[in-house]
Coordinates of C-alpha atoms and ligand atoms in Angstrom, one line a residue:
X1 CA -41.8 -3.7 -9.5
X2 CA -39.2 -1.9 -11.5
X3 CA -38.6 -2.0 -15.3
X4 CA -35.3 -1.9 -17.1
X5 CA -34.5 1.1 -19.3
X6 CA -31.5 1.4 -21.5
X7 CA -29.6 4.7 -21.1
X8 CA -26.2 6.1 -21.8
X9 CA -24.2 7.4 -18.9
X10 CA -21.1 9.5 -19.1
X11 CA -18.5 7.6 -17.1
X12 CA -16.8 10.9 -16.2
X13 CA -19.5 13.2 -15.0
X14 CA -22.4 10.8 -14.6
X15 CA -24.8 12.7 -16.9
X16 CA -27.7 10.6 -18.4
X17 CA -28.2 10.6 -22.2
X18 CA -31.1 9.0 -24.0
X19 CA -29.0 8.1 -27.1
X20 CA -25.3 7.4 -27.7
X21 CA -23.0 10.1 -29.0
X22 CA -19.2 10.3 -29.3
X23 CA -18.9 13.2 -26.9
X24 CA -20.6 14.0 -23.6
X25 CA -22.4 17.3 -24.1
X26 CA -22.1 18.1 -20.4
X27 CA -18.4 17.6 -19.7
X28 CA -17.2 17.5 -23.3
X29 CA -15.3 14.3 -22.7
X30 CA -14.9 12.0 -25.8
X31 CA -15.8 8.3 -25.8
X32 CA -17.1 8.4 -22.2
X33 CA -20.7 7.3 -22.8
X34 CA -21.5 3.7 -21.9
X35 CA -24.8 1.9 -22.3
X36 CA -26.3 0.8 -18.9
X37 CA -29.5 -0.6 -17.8
X38 CA -31.2 1.8 -15.4
X39 CA -34.2 0.5 -13.4
X40 CA -36.9 3.0 -13.0
X41 CA -39.5 2.7 -10.3
X42 CA -43.0 2.0 -11.8
X43 CA -46.1 3.6 -10.5
X44 CA -46.7 7.2 -9.5
X45 CA -44.2 8.7 -7.1
X46 CA -46.7 11.1 -5.7
X47 CA -48.4 8.3 -3.7
X48 CA -46.4 9.0 -0.6
X49 CA -45.6 6.2 1.7
X50 CA -43.2 8.2 3.8
X51 CA -43.0 8.3 7.5
X52 CA -43.0 11.3 9.8
X53 CA -39.5 12.4 10.6
X54 CA -38.2 13.3 14.0
X55 CA -36.3 16.6 14.4
X56 CA -33.3 17.0 16.7
X57 CA -31.8 20.1 18.4
X58 CA -28.3 21.0 17.6
X59 CA -27.5 21.5 21.3
X60 CA -28.1 17.8 21.9
X61 CA -25.0 16.1 23.2
X62 CA -25.8 12.9 21.3
X63 CA -24.7 14.7 18.1
X64 CA -21.0 14.7 19.2
X65 CA -18.7 12.7 17.0
X66 CA -16.2 10.5 18.8
X67 CA -12.9 10.3 16.9
X68 CA -10.7 7.3 16.6
X69 CA -7.0 8.1 16.7
X70 CA -4.9 5.7 14.5
X71 CA -1.4 6.1 16.0
X72 CA -0.3 7.3 12.6
X73 CA 0.3 11.0 13.3
X74 CA 0.3 11.9 9.6
X75 CA -3.1 10.2 9.0
X76 CA -4.7 11.7 12.1
X77 CA -3.6 15.2 11.1
X78 CA -4.9 14.9 7.6
X79 CA -8.2 13.6 8.9
X80 CA -8.5 16.5 11.4
X81 CA -7.6 14.5 14.5
X82 CA -8.6 10.9 13.6
X83 CA -11.4 9.1 12.0
X84 CA -14.9 10.1 13.0
X85 CA -17.2 7.1 13.9
X86 CA -19.9 6.6 11.3
X87 CA -17.9 8.5 8.6
X88 CA -17.1 7.4 5.1
X89 CA -13.7 8.2 3.5
X90 CA -12.7 7.8 -0.1
X91 CA -9.1 7.5 -0.9
X92 CA -7.9 7.8 -4.5
X93 CA -4.5 7.6 -6.2
X94 CA -2.6 6.2 -9.1
X95 CA -2.2 2.4 -9.4
X96 CA 0.8 1.2 -7.4
X97 CA 1.2 4.4 -5.4
X98 CA 0.6 2.5 -2.1
X99 CA -3.1 2.8 -1.2
X100 CA -3.5 -0.8 -0.3
X101 CA -0.3 -0.8 1.7
X102 CA -1.3 2.4 3.6
X103 CA -4.7 1.0 4.6
X104 CA -3.3 -2.4 5.5
X105 CA -0.8 -0.7 7.8
X106 CA -3.6 1.4 9.2
X107 CA -5.8 -1.5 10.1
X108 CA -2.7 -3.4 11.3
X109 CA -2.1 -0.5 13.8
X110 CA -5.8 -0.2 14.8
X111 CA -6.1 -3.9 15.4
X112 CA -3.2 -3.7 17.8
X113 CA -5.3 -1.1 19.7
X114 CA -8.1 -3.7 19.9
X115 CA -10.3 -2.1 17.2
X116 CA -12.3 -4.6 15.1
X117 CA -10.9 -4.3 11.6
X118 CA -12.2 -5.8 8.3
X119 CA -10.4 -5.6 5.0
X120 CA -12.3 -6.7 1.9
X121 CA -10.3 -6.9 -1.3
X122 CA -11.7 -7.3 -4.7
X123 CA -8.3 -6.9 -6.3
X124 CA -6.0 -9.3 -4.5
X125 CA -6.4 -12.9 -3.4
X126 CA -6.1 -13.9 0.2
X127 CA -2.6 -15.3 -0.3
X128 CA -1.4 -12.1 -1.9
X129 CA -2.8 -10.0 1.0
X130 CA -1.1 -12.5 3.4
X131 CA 2.2 -12.0 1.7
X132 CA 1.9 -8.3 1.9
X133 CA 0.8 -8.4 5.6
X134 CA 3.9 -10.6 6.3
X135 CA 6.1 -8.0 4.7
X136 CA 4.5 -5.3 6.7
X137 CA 4.9 -7.3 9.9
X138 CA 1.2 -7.4 10.7
X139 CA 0.4 -11.0 9.8
X140 CA -0.4 -12.0 13.4
X141 CA -2.8 -9.2 13.9
X142 CA -6.6 -9.7 14.3
X143 CA -7.6 -8.2 11.0
X144 CA -10.5 -10.1 9.3
X145 CA -9.9 -10.5 5.6
X146 CA -12.1 -11.5 2.7
X147 CA -11.5 -11.5 -1.0
X148 CA -14.9 -10.9 -2.5
X149 CA -16.5 -8.5 -4.9
X150 CA -20.3 -8.9 -4.3
X151 CA -21.2 -5.7 -2.5
X152 CA -24.6 -7.1 -1.5
X153 CA -22.9 -9.9 0.5
X154 CA -20.5 -7.4 2.0
X155 CA -23.3 -5.1 3.0
X156 CA -25.3 -7.9 4.6
X157 CA -22.3 -9.0 6.6
X158 CA -21.3 -5.6 7.8
X159 CA -24.9 -4.7 8.4
X160 CA -25.1 -7.5 11.0
X161 CA -22.1 -6.2 12.9
X162 CA -23.1 -4.7 16.2
X163 CA -20.0 -2.9 17.4
X164 CA -18.1 -0.1 15.7
X165 CA -15.6 -1.5 13.2
X166 CA -13.1 -0.2 10.7
X167 CA -14.0 -1.4 7.2
X168 CA -11.7 -1.1 4.2
X169 CA -13.1 -1.8 0.7
X170 CA -10.3 -2.2 -1.8
X171 CA -11.5 -1.0 -4.3
X172 CA -15.0 0.4 -5.0
X173 CA -14.5 -0.1 -8.7
X174 CA -14.2 -3.9 -8.3
X175 CA -17.4 -4.2 -6.4
X176 CA -20.7 -5.1 -8.0
X177 CA -24.4 -5.6 -7.1
X178 CA -25.9 -8.7 -8.9
X179 CA -29.3 -7.0 -9.3
X180 CA -27.7 -4.3 -11.5
X181 CA -27.0 -5.3 -15.1
X182 CA -23.8 -3.3 -15.7
X183 CA -20.2 -4.3 -15.3
X184 CA -18.2 -3.5 -12.2
X185 CA -16.6 0.0 -12.4
X186 CA -19.4 1.6 -14.3
X187 CA -21.1 4.7 -12.9
X188 CA -24.3 2.8 -12.0
X189 CA -22.4 0.0 -10.2
X190 CA -20.0 2.3 -8.4
X191 CA -22.7 4.6 -7.2
X192 CA -25.1 1.8 -6.1
X193 CA -22.4 -0.3 -4.4
X194 CA -21.1 2.8 -2.5
X195 CA -24.7 3.6 -1.4
X196 CA -25.3 0.0 -0.2
X197 CA -22.0 -0.2 1.7
X198 CA -22.4 3.3 3.3
X199 CA -25.9 2.5 4.6
X200 CA -24.7 -0.9 6.0
X201 CA -21.7 0.7 7.7
X202 CA -23.7 3.6 9.2
X203 CA -26.0 1.1 10.9
X204 CA -23.2 0.1 13.3
X205 CA -21.6 3.6 13.4
X206 CA -18.6 2.0 11.7
X207 CA -15.7 3.7 9.9
X208 CA -15.8 2.9 6.2
X209 CA -12.8 3.6 3.9
X210 CA -13.3 3.1 0.2
X211 CA -10.3 2.9 -2.1
X212 CA -11.0 4.4 -5.5
X213 CA -9.1 4.3 -8.8
X214 CA -8.2 7.5 -10.6
X215 CA -8.6 8.4 -14.2
X216 CA -5.8 9.4 -16.5
X217 CA -6.3 13.1 -15.5
X218 CA -6.1 12.3 -11.9
X219 CA -9.8 12.4 -10.8
X220 CA -11.3 9.5 -8.9
X221 CA -12.8 7.2 -11.6
X222 CA -16.5 7.2 -11.8
X223 CA -18.7 10.2 -11.4
X224 CA -18.0 13.0 -9.0
X225 CA -21.1 12.0 -7.3
X226 CA -19.0 9.4 -5.4
X227 CA -17.1 12.3 -3.9
X228 CA -20.4 13.9 -2.8
X229 CA -21.6 10.7 -1.1
X230 CA -18.6 10.5 1.3
X231 CA -17.5 12.7 4.1
X232 CA -13.8 12.9 3.3
X233 CA -11.9 12.6 0.1
X234 CA -8.2 11.9 0.3
X235 CA -5.7 11.6 -2.5
X236 CA -2.5 9.6 -2.1
X237 CA 0.0 11.1 -4.5
X238 CA 3.6 11.0 -5.4
X239 CA 5.9 10.1 -8.2
X240 CA 6.9 6.4 -8.7
X241 CA 10.4 7.6 -9.2
X242 CA 10.5 9.1 -5.7
X243 CA 10.1 7.4 -2.4
X244 CA 7.9 10.0 -0.8
X245 CA 4.1 9.8 -0.9
X246 CA 1.8 12.5 0.1
X247 CA -1.7 12.0 1.6
X248 CA -3.8 15.1 0.9
X249 CA -7.3 15.9 2.0
X250 CA -9.4 17.4 -0.8
X251 CA -12.7 17.4 1.1
X252 CA -13.3 16.9 4.8
X253 CA -16.6 17.4 6.6
X254 CA -14.9 17.0 9.9
X255 CA -11.6 18.8 9.5
X256 CA -9.4 21.1 7.4
X257 CA -8.8 20.5 3.7
X258 CA -5.5 20.6 1.9
X259 CA -3.7 19.2 4.9
X260 CA -0.9 16.8 4.0
X261 CA 0.7 13.8 5.5
X262 CA 4.1 12.8 4.2
X263 CA 5.3 9.2 4.0
X264 CA 8.3 7.3 2.6
X265 CA 7.8 4.0 0.8
X266 CA 10.4 1.5 2.1
X267 CA 10.7 -2.2 1.6
X268 CA 8.8 -2.8 4.9
X269 CA 5.9 -0.5 4.0
X270 CA 5.2 3.2 4.5
X271 CA 7.1 5.2 7.1
X272 CA 5.8 8.6 8.4
X273 CA 8.0 11.6 7.7
X274 CA 7.9 13.9 10.7
X275 CA 10.0 16.7 9.3
X276 CA 9.3 16.9 5.5
X277 CA 11.2 20.1 5.0
X278 CA 14.5 18.4 5.9
X279 CA 13.7 15.7 3.5
X280 CA 12.8 18.0 0.6
X281 CA 16.0 20.0 1.1
X282 CA 18.3 17.1 1.6
X283 CA 19.6 16.9 -2.0
X284 CA 20.1 20.6 -2.4
X285 CA 23.3 21.7 -4.2
X286 CA 25.4 24.7 -3.1
X287 CA 26.2 27.6 -5.5
X288 CA 23.9 26.7 -8.4
X289 CA 21.8 29.3 -10.1
X290 CA 18.1 28.9 -10.5
X291 CA 17.3 27.5 -7.1
X292 CA 15.2 29.3 -4.5
X293 CA 13.7 28.0 -1.3
X294 CA 10.0 28.6 -0.7
X295 CA 8.6 28.8 2.8
X296 CA 5.3 27.2 2.1
X297 CA 2.3 26.0 4.0
X298 CA 0.4 22.8 3.4
X299 CA -2.8 22.9 5.4
X300 CA -1.7 23.8 8.9
X301 CA 1.9 22.6 8.5
X302 CA 4.8 24.8 7.3
X303 CA 7.1 23.2 4.8
X304 CA 10.2 24.3 3.0
X305 CA 10.5 23.4 -0.6
X306 CA 13.1 24.0 -3.3
X307 CA 12.0 25.6 -6.5
X308 CA 14.3 25.1 -9.5
X309 CA 14.3 27.0 -12.7
X310 CA 16.3 26.7 -15.9
X311 CA 15.9 29.5 -18.4
X312 CA 17.8 29.3 -21.7
X313 CA 17.5 30.7 -25.2
X314 CA 14.9 28.9 -27.3
X315 CA 15.2 27.6 -30.8
X316 CA 11.5 27.2 -31.2
X317 CA 8.9 29.7 -32.5
X318 CA 6.9 29.3 -29.3
X319 CA 9.3 28.7 -26.5
X320 CA 8.9 25.8 -24.1
X321 CA 7.3 26.1 -20.7
X322 CA 7.8 22.8 -19.0
X323 CA 6.6 22.6 -15.5
X324 CA 6.6 19.9 -12.8
X325 CA 4.7 20.5 -9.6
X326 CA 3.4 24.0 -10.3
X327 CA 0.6 25.7 -12.2
X328 CA 1.1 26.4 -15.9
X329 CA -1.2 29.4 -16.0
X330 CA 0.5 30.9 -12.9
X331 CA 3.9 30.6 -14.6
X332 CA 2.6 32.4 -17.8
X333 CA 1.3 35.2 -15.6
X334 CA 4.5 35.5 -13.6
X335 CA 6.7 35.5 -16.8
X336 CA 4.4 38.2 -18.2
X337 CA 4.9 40.3 -15.0
X338 CA 8.7 39.7 -15.0
X339 CA 8.8 40.8 -18.7
X340 CA 6.7 43.9 -18.5
X341 CA 7.4 45.2 -15.0
X342 CA 10.9 44.0 -14.4
X343 CA 12.3 44.0 -17.9
X344 CA 13.5 40.4 -17.6
X345 CA 13.2 39.1 -21.2
X346 CA 11.6 35.7 -21.3
X347 CA 9.5 35.7 -24.5
X348 CA 12.3 34.0 -26.5
X349 CA 13.5 31.8 -23.7
X350 CA 12.6 28.2 -22.8
X351 CA 11.6 28.0 -19.1
X352 CA 11.8 24.7 -17.2
X353 CA 10.4 24.8 -13.7
X354 CA 10.7 22.0 -11.2
X355 CA 9.5 21.7 -7.7
X356 CA 12.1 19.4 -6.2
X357 CA 11.1 16.1 -4.5
X358 CA 8.0 15.4 -6.6
X359 CA 5.7 17.6 -4.4
X360 CA 3.0 19.8 -6.0
X361 CA 2.5 23.4 -4.9
X362 CA -0.9 25.1 -5.1
X363 CA -0.2 28.2 -3.1
X364 CA 0.1 31.6 -4.8
X365 CA 2.5 32.5 -2.0
X366 CA 5.2 30.6 -4.0
X367 CA 5.2 33.3 -6.7
X368 CA 8.1 35.2 -5.2
X369 CA 10.3 32.1 -4.9
X370 CA 9.5 31.1 -8.5
X371 CA 10.4 34.6 -9.7
X372 CA 13.6 34.5 -7.7
X373 CA 14.6 31.1 -9.2
X374 CA 13.9 32.4 -12.7
X375 CA 15.8 35.7 -12.2
X376 CA 18.7 33.7 -10.7
X377 CA 18.8 31.4 -13.7
X378 CA 18.5 34.2 -16.2
X379 CA 21.4 36.1 -14.5
X380 CA 23.2 32.8 -13.8
X381 CA 23.9 33.9 -10.3
X382 CA 23.2 31.6 -7.3
X383 CA 21.0 32.8 -4.5
X384 CA 22.6 32.7 -1.0
X385 CA 22.1 29.4 0.7
X386 CA 20.3 30.6 3.8
X387 CA 17.5 32.7 2.1
X388 CA 13.9 31.8 1.9
X389 CA 11.0 33.5 0.0
X390 CA 7.3 33.9 0.3
X391 CA 4.9 36.3 -1.2
X392 CA 2.2 36.5 -3.9
X393 CA 2.8 38.5 -7.0
X394 CA 0.0 40.6 -8.5
X395 CA -0.4 41.7 -12.2
X396 CA 0.9 45.1 -11.5
X397 CA 4.1 43.6 -10.1
X398 CA 3.1 44.2 -6.5
X399 CA 4.0 41.7 -3.8
X400 CA 1.0 40.7 -1.8
X401 CA 0.6 39.5 1.8
X402 CA 0.2 35.8 2.5
X403 CA -1.3 34.0 5.5
X404 CA 0.5 32.4 8.4
X405 CA 3.8 34.3 7.9
X406 CA 5.0 33.6 11.5
X407 CA 4.6 29.9 11.0
X408 CA 6.7 30.0 7.8
X409 CA 9.4 32.1 9.4
X410 CA 9.5 29.8 12.4
X411 CA 10.1 26.7 10.2
X412 CA 12.8 28.5 8.3
X413 CA 14.6 29.5 11.5
X414 CA 14.3 26.0 12.8
X415 CA 16.2 24.7 9.7
X416 CA 18.9 27.3 9.9
X417 CA 17.8 29.9 7.4
X418 CA 18.5 33.5 8.4
X419 CA 17.5 35.7 5.5
X420 CA 13.8 36.1 4.7
X421 CA 12.4 37.8 1.7
X422 CA 8.8 38.7 2.3
X423 CA 6.1 41.2 1.3
X424 CA 6.5 44.7 2.8
X425 CA 2.8 44.7 3.9
X426 CA 3.4 41.6 6.0
X427 CA 3.4 42.6 9.7
X428 CA 5.6 40.1 11.5
X429 CA 8.0 40.2 14.3
X430 CA 11.4 38.9 13.2
X431 CA 14.1 37.8 15.6
X432 CA 17.2 39.9 16.0
X433 CA 19.6 37.4 14.5
X434 CA 17.6 37.2 11.3
X435 CA 18.0 39.5 8.3
X436 CA 15.0 40.2 6.1
X437 CA 14.0 42.2 3.1
X438 CA 10.5 43.6 2.8
X439 CA 9.5 43.9 -0.9
X440 CA 6.8 46.1 -2.3
X441 CA 7.3 45.4 -6.0
X442 CA 8.7 42.5 -7.9
X443 CA 11.2 44.8 -9.5
X444 CA 12.7 45.3 -6.0
X445 CA 13.7 41.7 -6.1
X446 CA 15.8 42.3 -9.2
X447 CA 17.4 45.3 -7.6
X448 CA 18.1 43.3 -4.5
X449 CA 20.8 41.2 -6.1
X450 CA 23.6 42.7 -4.1
X451 CA 22.0 41.3 -0.9
X452 CA 20.6 38.0 -1.8
X453 CA 22.8 36.9 -4.7
X454 CA 26.4 36.1 -4.0
Ligands
LIG1 P1 0.1 -0.9 -3.5 O1 -0.3 -0.6 -2.0 O2 -0.3 -2.2 -4.0 O3 -0.5 0.2 -4.4 P2 -2.0 0.5 -4.8 O4 -2.9 -0.2 -3.9 O5 -2.1 2.0 -4.7 O6 -2.2 0.1 -6.2 O7 1.7 -0.6 -3.6 C1 2.4 -1.3 -4.5 C2 3.7 -0.7 -4.6 O8 4.4 -0.4 -3.4 C3 4.6 -1.7 -5.4 O9 5.2 -1.1 -6.4 C4 5.5 -2.2 -4.4 C5 5.6 -1.1 -3.4 N1 5.8 -1.6 -2.0 C6 7.0 -1.3 -1.4 O10 7.9 -0.6 -1.9 N2 7.2 -1.7 -0.1 C7 6.3 -2.4 0.6 O11 6.5 -2.7 1.8 C8 5.1 -2.7 -0.1 C9 4.0 -3.5 0.6 C10 4.9 -2.3 -1.4
LIG2 MG1 -4.2 -1.7 -4.4

């Protein structure tokens, strides 16, 4: 038997508190504590009733994971070559970004390949899903739908399936276990429902995909523990004002992380973008100052991105630093280096920085392109149209090497760029018809204006 115990659980980090307070002492979040009934097992835990476990050897062939390819190249690459049987994937993203659409298309594709697919929605009714399936052109497929929220019923049903299936739960925050006395979406419910569903899915070696909501600061709602319980965590991101959507792997037990898949949201669903560089550069203007092209890398894929900067005198005591798609701390560091090592005065200037196309850059390799965009804006001189940049900037103003330079250069060449600005320490073979500038210090970039600025 178990007895109920009232406790307060932080809905952000999952820490237990014995009494309520306005702020979680662990993660410092305000108003995140919620009263929940937690059942504690009665009786001593030391009375072991465990069974003897059987060990396996790593060399056993039975430990191989067969992968299921989805016919969606973008999803397969993000997953590291397809979904692994018996794996659990959590996909998070802002409301309305297209999570349900993506997964419905995914199962639509898989059912055409004769995979058994089950889609359980706690958010939409059957007729709503039907309407969407109609729009996506997969109404006639063999996907099995259910609109339920009782995780116990779902677990019992999927536990009885004998063959490998693909199971989508939309969303984990709408599911509840009747034996737990908390509302759906609370930490206890989310954790327990996920646990129950994962165990049931593993029984048949099925592929389980959980859709998760995100909080206002972009994390998957509920405790981080949910991210620990699953094998793969994906984020579906993008800006509602743009048509592109990016699927990014944050954690992957079976493949690389930070790999991205790019999609475009059309009125007939999501379409894969095979050549994202072309798309991100499509709206580029000629002969405008403050625009530099970064030869970036997202996971294993090279991608060219336009960095835009606008620098202008500020009327404020503390000038504005408005950034979209890049890191605030990194811009502060770079402006300090530009100010102290290159004598570019920015302390009384507003800086607006935008990564065009609504994509976010995390790579330090973008430093050089950002610096070039800032310098070009300060001097109001456009950078030549066929130049790309990559290189990390250190605090002493040195330009540091980055990884996979060849891949970046190859992508730039493919898209018609013929002038590469790169770190001098980078050892790469550059084709004869390309011009390049090896930089040792950031101040070299300022001096370089004759070559790269028209
Ligand atoms: P949805 O998949 O419901 O988002 P989520 O599950 O992440 O909340 O996507 C909803 C949005 O996508 C909605 O604004 C309409 C748009 N959409 C299209 O533009 N084209 C389509 O074919 C579909 C199905 C949706
Ligand atoms: Mg949805």
